[in-house]
Short mmCIF file of C-alpha atoms in Angstrom, two decimals:
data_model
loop_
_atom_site.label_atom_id
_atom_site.label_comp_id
_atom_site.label_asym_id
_atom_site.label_seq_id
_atom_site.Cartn_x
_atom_site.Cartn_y
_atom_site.Cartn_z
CA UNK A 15 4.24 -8.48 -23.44
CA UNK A 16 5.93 -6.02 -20.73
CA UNK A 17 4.24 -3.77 -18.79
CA UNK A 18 4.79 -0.36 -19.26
CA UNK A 19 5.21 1.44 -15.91
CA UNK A 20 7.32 4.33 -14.63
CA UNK A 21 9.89 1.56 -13.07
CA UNK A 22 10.74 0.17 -16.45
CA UNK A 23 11.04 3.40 -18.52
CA UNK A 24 14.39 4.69 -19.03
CA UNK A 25 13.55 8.61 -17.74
CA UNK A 26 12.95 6.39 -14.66
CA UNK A 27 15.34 7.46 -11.75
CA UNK A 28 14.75 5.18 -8.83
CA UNK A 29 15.16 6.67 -5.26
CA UNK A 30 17.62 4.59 -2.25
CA UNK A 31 18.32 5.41 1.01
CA UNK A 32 21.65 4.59 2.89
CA UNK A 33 21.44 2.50 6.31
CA UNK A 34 22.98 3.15 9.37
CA UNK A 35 25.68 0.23 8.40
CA UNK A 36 26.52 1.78 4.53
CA UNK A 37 23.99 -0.49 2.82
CA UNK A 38 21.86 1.09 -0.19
CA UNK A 39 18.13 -0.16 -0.17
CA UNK A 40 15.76 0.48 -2.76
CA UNK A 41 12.43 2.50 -2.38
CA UNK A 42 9.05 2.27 -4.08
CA UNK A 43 9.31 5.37 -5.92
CA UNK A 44 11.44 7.63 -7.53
CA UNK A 45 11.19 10.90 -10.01
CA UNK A 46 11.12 11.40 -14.07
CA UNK A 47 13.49 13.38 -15.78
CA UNK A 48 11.82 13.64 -18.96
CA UNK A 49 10.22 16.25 -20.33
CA UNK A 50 10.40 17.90 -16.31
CA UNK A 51 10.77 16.07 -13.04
CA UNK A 52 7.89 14.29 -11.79
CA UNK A 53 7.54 12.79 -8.58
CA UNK A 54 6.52 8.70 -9.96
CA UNK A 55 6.04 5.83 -7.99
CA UNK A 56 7.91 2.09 -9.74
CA UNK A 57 4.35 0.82 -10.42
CA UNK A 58 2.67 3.74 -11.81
CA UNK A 59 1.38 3.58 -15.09
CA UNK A 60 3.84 5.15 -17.38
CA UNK A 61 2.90 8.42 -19.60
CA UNK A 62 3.26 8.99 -23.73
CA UNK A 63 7.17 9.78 -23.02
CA UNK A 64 7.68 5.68 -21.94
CA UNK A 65 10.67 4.21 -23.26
CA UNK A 66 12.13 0.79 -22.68
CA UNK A 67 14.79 0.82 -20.10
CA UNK A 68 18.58 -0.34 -21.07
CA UNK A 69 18.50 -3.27 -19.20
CA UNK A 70 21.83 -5.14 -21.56
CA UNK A 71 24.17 -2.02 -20.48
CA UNK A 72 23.30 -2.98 -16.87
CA UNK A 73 23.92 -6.62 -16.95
CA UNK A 74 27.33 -6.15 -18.57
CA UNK A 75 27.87 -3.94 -15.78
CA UNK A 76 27.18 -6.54 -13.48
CA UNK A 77 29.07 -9.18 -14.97
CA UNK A 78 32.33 -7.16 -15.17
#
């Protein structure tokens, strides 16, 4: 059964920062778009607006 927290909801918009050397890393939190932004950390427990993140549209992404 999958867990439903913030990091796996598709309002889910994950935060990076940029190194000195151009690399992206990821953080541990991020913000929800839906219904207003929300300041969410990846393993918070996710609200009544949850929804499955897209996670097919990203692998075909990554395969291209």
């Amino acid at each position: 059964m999958e867990e439903h927290t913030c990091g796996n909801c598709t309002h889910f918009r994950l935060h990076y920062i940029r190194q000195s050397w151009g690399r992206y890393d990821a953080l541990n939190y991020g913000h929800c778009v839906y219904p207003r932004c929300k300041k969410r950390e990846v393993a918070h427990p996710a609200c009544q607006y949850w929804k499955p993140a897209k996670q097919e549209e990203e692998e075909d992404l990554l395969s291209d």
